[in-house]
Short mmCIF file of C-alpha atoms and ligand atoms in Angstrom, two decimals:
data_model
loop_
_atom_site.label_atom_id
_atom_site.label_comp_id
_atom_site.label_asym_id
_atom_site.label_seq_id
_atom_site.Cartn_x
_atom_site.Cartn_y
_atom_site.Cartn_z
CA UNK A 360 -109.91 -0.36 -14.91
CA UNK A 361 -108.98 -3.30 -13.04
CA UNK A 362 -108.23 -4.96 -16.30
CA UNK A 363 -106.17 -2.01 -17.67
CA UNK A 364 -104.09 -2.40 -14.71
CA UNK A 365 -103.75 -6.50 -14.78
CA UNK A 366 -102.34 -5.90 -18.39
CA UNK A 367 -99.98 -3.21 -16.86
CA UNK A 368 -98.30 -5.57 -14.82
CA UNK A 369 -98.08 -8.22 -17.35
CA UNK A 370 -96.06 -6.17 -19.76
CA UNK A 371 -94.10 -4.62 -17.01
CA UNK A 372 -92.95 -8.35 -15.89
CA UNK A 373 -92.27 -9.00 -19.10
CA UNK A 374 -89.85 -6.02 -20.36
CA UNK A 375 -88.14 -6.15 -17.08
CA UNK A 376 -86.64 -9.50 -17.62
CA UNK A 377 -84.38 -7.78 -20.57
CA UNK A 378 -82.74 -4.32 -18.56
CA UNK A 379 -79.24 -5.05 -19.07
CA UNK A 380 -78.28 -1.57 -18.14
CA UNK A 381 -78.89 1.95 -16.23
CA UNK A 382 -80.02 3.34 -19.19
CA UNK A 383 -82.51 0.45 -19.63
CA UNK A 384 -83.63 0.61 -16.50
CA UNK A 385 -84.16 4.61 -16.65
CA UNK A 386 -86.43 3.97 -19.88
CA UNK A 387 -88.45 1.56 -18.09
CA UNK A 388 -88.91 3.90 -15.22
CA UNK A 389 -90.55 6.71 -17.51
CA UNK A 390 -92.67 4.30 -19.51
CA UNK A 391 -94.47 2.79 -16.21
CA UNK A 392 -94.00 5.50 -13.89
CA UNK A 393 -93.53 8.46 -15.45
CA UNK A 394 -96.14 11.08 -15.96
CA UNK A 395 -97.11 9.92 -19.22
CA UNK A 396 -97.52 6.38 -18.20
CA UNK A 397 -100.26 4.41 -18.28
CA UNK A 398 -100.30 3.80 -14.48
CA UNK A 399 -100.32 7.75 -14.04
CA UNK A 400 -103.24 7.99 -16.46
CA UNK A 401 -105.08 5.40 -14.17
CA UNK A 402 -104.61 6.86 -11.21
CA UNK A 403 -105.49 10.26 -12.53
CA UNK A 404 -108.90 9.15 -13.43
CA UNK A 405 -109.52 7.90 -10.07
CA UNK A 406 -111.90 10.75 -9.47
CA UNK A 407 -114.27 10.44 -12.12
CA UNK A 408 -115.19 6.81 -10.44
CA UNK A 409 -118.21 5.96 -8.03
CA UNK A 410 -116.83 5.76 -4.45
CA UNK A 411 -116.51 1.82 -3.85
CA UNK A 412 -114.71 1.49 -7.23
CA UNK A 413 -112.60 4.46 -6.44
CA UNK A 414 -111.21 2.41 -3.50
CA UNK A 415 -110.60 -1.02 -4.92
CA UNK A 416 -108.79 0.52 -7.78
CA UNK A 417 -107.41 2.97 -6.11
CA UNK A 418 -105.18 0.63 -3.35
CA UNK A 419 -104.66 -2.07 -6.68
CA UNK A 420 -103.20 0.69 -8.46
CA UNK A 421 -100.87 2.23 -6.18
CA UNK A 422 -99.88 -1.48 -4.63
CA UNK A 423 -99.26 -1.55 -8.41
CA UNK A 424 -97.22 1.23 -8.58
CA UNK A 425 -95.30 0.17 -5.26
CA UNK A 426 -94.53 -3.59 -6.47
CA UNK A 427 -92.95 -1.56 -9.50
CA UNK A 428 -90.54 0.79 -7.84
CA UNK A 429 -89.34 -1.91 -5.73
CA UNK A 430 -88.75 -4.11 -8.21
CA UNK A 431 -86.63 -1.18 -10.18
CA UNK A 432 -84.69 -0.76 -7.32
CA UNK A 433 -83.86 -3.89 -6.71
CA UNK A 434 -82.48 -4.16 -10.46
CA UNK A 435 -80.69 -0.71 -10.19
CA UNK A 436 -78.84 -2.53 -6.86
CA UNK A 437 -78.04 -5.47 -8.56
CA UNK A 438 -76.93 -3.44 -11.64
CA UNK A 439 -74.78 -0.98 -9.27
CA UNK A 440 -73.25 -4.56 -7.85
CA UNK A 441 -72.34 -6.28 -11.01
CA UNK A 442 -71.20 -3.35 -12.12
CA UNK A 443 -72.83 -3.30 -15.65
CA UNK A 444 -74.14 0.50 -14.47
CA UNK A 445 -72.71 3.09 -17.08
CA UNK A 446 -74.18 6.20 -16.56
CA UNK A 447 -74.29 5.85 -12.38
CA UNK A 448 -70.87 5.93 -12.49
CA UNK A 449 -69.64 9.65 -14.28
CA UNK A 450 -65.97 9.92 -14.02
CA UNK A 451 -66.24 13.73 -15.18
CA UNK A 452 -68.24 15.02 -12.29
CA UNK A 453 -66.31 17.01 -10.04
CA UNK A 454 -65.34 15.19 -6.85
CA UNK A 455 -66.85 15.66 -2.92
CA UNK A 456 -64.78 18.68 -1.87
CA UNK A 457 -61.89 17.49 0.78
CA UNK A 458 -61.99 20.16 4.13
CA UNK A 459 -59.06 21.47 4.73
CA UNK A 460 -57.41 21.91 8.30
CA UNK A 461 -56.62 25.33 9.26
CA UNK A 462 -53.32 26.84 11.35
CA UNK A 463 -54.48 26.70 15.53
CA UNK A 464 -54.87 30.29 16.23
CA UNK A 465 -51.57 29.99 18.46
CA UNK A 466 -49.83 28.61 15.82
CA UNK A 467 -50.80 31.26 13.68
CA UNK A 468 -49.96 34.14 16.02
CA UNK A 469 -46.36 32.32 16.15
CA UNK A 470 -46.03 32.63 12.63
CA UNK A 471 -47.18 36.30 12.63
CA UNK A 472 -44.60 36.72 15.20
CA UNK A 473 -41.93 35.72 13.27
CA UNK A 474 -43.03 37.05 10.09
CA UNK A 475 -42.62 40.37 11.64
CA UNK A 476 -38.98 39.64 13.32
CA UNK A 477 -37.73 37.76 10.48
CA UNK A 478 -36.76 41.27 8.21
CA UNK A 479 -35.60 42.89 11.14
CA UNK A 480 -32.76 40.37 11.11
CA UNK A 481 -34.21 37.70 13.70
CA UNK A 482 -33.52 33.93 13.31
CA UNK A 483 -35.85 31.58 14.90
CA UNK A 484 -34.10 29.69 17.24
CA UNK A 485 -35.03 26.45 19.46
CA UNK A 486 -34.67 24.74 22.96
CA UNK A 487 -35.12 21.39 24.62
CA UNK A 488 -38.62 21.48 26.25
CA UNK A 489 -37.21 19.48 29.31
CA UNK A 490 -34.41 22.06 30.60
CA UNK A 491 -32.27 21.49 33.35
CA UNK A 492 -32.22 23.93 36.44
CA UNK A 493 -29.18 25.54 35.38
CA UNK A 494 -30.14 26.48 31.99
CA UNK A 495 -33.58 27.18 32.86
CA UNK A 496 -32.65 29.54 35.97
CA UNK A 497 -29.11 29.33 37.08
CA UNK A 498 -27.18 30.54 34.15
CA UNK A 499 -30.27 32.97 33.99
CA UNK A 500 -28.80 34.76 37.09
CA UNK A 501 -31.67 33.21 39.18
CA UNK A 502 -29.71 31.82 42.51
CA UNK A 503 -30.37 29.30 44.17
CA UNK A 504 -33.35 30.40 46.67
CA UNK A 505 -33.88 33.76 44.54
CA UNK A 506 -37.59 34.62 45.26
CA UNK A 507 -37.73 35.07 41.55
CA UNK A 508 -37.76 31.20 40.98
CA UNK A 509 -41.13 31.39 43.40
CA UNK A 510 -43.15 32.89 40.60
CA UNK A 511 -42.17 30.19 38.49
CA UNK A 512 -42.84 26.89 40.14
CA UNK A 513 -42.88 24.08 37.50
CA UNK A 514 -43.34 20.57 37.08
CA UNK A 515 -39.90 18.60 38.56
CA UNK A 516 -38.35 15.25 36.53
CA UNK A 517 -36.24 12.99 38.13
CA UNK A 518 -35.93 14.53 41.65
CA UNK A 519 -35.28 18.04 40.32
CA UNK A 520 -32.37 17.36 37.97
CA UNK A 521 -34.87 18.20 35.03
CA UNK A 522 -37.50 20.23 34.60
CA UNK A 523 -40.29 21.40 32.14
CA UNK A 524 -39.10 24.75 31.17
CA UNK A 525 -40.43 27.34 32.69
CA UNK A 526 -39.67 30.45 29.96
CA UNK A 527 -38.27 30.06 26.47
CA UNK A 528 -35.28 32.39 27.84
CA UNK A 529 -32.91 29.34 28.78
CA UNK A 530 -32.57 29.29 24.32
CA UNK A 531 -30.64 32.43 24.78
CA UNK A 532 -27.87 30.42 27.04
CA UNK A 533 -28.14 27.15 24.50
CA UNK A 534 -27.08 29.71 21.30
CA UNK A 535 -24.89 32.34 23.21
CA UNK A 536 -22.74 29.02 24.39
CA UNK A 537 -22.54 27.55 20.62
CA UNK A 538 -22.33 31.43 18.83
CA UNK A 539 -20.35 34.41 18.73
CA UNK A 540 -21.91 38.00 18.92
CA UNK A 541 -23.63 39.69 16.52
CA UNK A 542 -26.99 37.39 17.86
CA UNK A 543 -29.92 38.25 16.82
CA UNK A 544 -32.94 35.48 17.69
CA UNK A 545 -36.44 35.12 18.92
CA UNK A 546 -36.94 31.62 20.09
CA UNK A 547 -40.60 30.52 20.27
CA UNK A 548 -42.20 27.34 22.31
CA UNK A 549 -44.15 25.88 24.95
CA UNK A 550 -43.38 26.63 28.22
CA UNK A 551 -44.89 24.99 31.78
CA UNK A 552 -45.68 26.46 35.14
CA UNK A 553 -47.44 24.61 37.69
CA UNK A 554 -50.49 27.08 37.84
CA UNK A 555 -54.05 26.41 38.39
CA UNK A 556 -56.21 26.50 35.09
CA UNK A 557 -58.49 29.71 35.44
CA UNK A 558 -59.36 32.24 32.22
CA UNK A 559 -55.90 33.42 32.66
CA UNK A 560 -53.76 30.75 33.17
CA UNK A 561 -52.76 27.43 31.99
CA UNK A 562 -50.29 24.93 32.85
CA UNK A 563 -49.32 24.88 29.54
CA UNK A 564 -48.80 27.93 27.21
CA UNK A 565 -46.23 29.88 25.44
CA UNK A 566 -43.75 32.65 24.73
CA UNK A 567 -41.59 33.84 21.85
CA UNK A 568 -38.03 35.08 23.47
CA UNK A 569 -36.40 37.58 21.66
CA UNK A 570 -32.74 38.57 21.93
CA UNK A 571 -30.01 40.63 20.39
CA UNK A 572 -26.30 41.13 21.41
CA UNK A 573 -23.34 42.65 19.80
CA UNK A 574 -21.10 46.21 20.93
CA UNK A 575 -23.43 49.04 20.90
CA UNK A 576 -26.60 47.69 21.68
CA UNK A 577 -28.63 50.50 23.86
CA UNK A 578 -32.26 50.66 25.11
CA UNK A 579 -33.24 52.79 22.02
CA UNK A 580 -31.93 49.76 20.04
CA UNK A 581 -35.03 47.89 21.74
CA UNK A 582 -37.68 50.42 22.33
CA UNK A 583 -37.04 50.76 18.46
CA UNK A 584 -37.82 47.16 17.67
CA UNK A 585 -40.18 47.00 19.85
CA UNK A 586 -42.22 49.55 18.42
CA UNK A 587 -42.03 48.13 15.85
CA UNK A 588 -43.18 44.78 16.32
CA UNK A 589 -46.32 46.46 18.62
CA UNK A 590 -46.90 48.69 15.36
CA UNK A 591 -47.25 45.90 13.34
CA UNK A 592 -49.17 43.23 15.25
CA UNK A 593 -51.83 45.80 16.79
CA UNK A 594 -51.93 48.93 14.69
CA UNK A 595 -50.27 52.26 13.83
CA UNK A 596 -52.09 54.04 16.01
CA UNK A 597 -51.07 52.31 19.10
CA UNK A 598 -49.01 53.72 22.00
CA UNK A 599 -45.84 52.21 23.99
CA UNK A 600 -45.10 52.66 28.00
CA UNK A 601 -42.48 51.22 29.15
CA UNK A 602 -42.91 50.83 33.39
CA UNK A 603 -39.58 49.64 35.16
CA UNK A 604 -39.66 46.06 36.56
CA UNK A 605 -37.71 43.38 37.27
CA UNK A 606 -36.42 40.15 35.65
CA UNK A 607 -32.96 38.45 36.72
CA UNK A 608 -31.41 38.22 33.70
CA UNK A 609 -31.73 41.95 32.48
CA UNK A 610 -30.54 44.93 34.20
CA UNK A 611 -32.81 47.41 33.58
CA UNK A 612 -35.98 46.07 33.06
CA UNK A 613 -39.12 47.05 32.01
CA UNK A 614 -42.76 45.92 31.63
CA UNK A 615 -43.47 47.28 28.24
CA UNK A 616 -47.75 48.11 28.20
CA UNK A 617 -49.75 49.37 24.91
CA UNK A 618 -52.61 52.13 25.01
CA UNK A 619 -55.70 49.66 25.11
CA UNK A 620 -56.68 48.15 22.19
CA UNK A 621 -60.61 47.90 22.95
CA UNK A 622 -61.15 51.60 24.52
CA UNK A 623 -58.48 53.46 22.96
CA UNK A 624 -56.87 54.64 26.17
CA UNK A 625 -60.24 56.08 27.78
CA UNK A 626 -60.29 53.00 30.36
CA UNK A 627 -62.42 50.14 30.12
CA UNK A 628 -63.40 46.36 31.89
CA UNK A 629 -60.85 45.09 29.37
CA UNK A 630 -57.74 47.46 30.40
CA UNK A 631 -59.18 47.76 34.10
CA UNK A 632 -59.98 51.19 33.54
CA UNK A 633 -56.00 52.04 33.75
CA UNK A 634 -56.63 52.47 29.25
CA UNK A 635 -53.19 50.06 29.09
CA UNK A 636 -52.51 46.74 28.73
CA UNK A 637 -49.03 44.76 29.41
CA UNK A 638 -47.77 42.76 26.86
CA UNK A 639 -44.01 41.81 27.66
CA UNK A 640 -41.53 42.36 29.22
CA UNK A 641 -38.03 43.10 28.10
CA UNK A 642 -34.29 44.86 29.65
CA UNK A 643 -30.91 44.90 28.18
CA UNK A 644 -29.03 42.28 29.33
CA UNK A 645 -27.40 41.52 32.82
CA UNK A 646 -23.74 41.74 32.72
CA UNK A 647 -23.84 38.31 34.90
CA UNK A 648 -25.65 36.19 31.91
CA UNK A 649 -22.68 37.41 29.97
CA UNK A 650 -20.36 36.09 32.20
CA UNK A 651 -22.22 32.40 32.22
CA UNK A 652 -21.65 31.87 28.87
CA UNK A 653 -17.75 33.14 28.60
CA UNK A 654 -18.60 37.05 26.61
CA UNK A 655 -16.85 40.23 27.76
CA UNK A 656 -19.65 42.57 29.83
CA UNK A 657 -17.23 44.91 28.94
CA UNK A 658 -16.93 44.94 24.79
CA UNK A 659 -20.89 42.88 24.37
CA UNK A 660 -24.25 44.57 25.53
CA UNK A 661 -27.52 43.27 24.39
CA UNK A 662 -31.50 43.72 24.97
CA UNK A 663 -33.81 40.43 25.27
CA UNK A 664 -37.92 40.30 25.68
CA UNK A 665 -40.27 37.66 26.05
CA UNK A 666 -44.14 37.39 25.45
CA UNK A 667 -46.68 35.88 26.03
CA UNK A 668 -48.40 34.09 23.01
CA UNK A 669 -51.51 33.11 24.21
CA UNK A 670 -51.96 36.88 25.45
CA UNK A 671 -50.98 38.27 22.54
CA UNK A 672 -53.66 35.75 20.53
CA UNK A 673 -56.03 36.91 23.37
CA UNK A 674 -55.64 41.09 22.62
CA UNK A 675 -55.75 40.45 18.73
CA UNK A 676 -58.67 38.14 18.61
CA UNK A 677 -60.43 39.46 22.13
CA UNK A 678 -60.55 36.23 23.19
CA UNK A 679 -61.36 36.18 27.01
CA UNK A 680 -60.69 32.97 27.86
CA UNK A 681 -56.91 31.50 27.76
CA UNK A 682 -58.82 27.93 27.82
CA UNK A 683 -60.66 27.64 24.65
CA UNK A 684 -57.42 27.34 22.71
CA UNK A 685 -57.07 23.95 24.19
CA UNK A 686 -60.37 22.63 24.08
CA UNK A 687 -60.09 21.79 20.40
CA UNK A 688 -63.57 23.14 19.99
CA UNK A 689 -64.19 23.64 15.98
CA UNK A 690 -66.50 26.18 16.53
CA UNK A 691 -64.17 28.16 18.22
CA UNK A 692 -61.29 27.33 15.86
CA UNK A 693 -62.85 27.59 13.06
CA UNK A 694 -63.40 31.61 13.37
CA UNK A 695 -59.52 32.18 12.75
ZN1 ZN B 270 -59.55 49.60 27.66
#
């Protein structure tokens, strides 16, 4: 046995001298290691040997067969290296498959956004991020010391001459200035309020403005549209209320709420057992906007909303924390 396996590695030394290639080398691998091989054959017949020559030719034979892969391997890496390999290398195999990003889940409620404003007539229209007081509030028919401007402290540049905007509304000024009636834009972005981070808010989020001016605009004109766009994004089945409120720059206003989307309307944790949940607010325009950017009150009415589109993401997805969309957490992102 010992013998059988001396002669082994003599004609293993000598054959291996002449692999020139992959395919060579392959050969060479079945012939001494394969299951046909002579090696195999020895090691297989282990058992029919007394005990102490069981163990001597049992550790030669598989130092044997050790010394042998090695050596292969270090011919395959010198092959792979000089670059003589010919099969390792198949051009024809398909290649490692790329990941491909994905839209951020706000990014992707933007788009639905506009995807359902765009054939009602609705250009998408932008704004400077950094706004200046008047555009942002002023012109907005927010005074000077209106309590309004309380609700919407933001984050001051350059002694209070700028400021991070605080709604996407100051785009309606910017294209009412630059464009005559008929208007009809939503204007999405970020927007920047100097609140806390909790589940609910963020310093950072943002809204889609909507707005629409021209002679004849009424309330129907938005309540229609608005339906519309609710119908759409959550469901046929969904019901409107529209609750009077206030905003500065519209005159009436409303909170505009939909019959909750978890419970139905029964009342639940989600809808704090009132079975609604807001999700903009929206008026017709006030007369005093009109007059900041040089239109008649008199010949021009219009309707504008904004939303929210974090809490829109948030009531489509039920996602309960406003947070996780800036975490850049894959496992999160990844479900959208
Ligand atoms: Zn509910």
């Amino acid at each position: 046995m010992l013998n059988e396996l001396e002669k082994i590695k003599k004609e293993f030394l000598d054959s291996v001298e002449a692999i020139k290639d992959s395919k060579a080398l392959e050969e060479l691998r079945i012939k001494f290691l394969g299951r046909k091989s002579a090696l195999t054959s020895v090691l297989r017949s282990l058992g029919k040997l007394v005990q102490e020559e069981r163990i001597l030719v049992g550790q030669k034979a598989n130092t044997l067969r050790k010394e042998i892969e090695e050596r292969l391997e270090q011919i395959k890496n010198s092959l792979y290296k000089k670059g003589a390999s010919k099969i390792s290398t198949d051009y024809t195999l398909p290649g490692f498959p790329l990941s491909l990003g994905r839209e951020h889940p706000i990014t992707k409620t933007i788009q639905e956004i506009i995807d359902i404003f765009s054939p009602l007539g609705f250009q998408v229209a932008t704004g400077p991020e950094i706004e200046t007081d008047y555009y942002n509030f002023e012109a907005l028919n927010f005074p000077p010391d209106h309590p309004a401007r309380d609700e919407q402290d933001s984050f001051q540049i350059d002694g209070g001459k700028y400021l991070l905007r605080t709604q996407t509304s100051p785009v309606q000024i910017r294209v009412m200035e630059k464009t005559k009636p008929p208007i009809r834009i939503i204007a999405p972005g970020a927007c920047y309020r100097r609140d806390n981070p909790d589940a609910s808010h963020s310093p950072m989020f943002h809204q889609v403005e909507g707005l629409a001016v021209d002679t004849d605009i009424h309330f129907t004109d938005l309540k229609g549209v608005l339906s519309e766009f609710i119908h759409q994004m959550f469901g046929k089945e969904i019901r409107m209320r529209f609750v009077p409120s206030f905003f500065p720059f519209t005159e009436p206003s409303a909170e505009v709420a939909i019959s909750c989307i978890i419970c139905g309307g029964k009342g639940c944790p989600t809808c704090g057992k009132s079975g609604w949940l807001e999700v903009l607010g929206a008026g017709m325009v006030h007369p005093n906007v009109f007059k900041y950017v040089n239109y008649d009150p008199k010949k021009y009415t219009g309707f504008a909303f904004g939303m929210g589109v974090e809490r829109i993401a948030m009531l489509k997805y039920g996602i309960h924390d406003i947070r996780l969309f800036y975490q850049n957490n894959l496992q999160f992102l990844n479900q959208f």
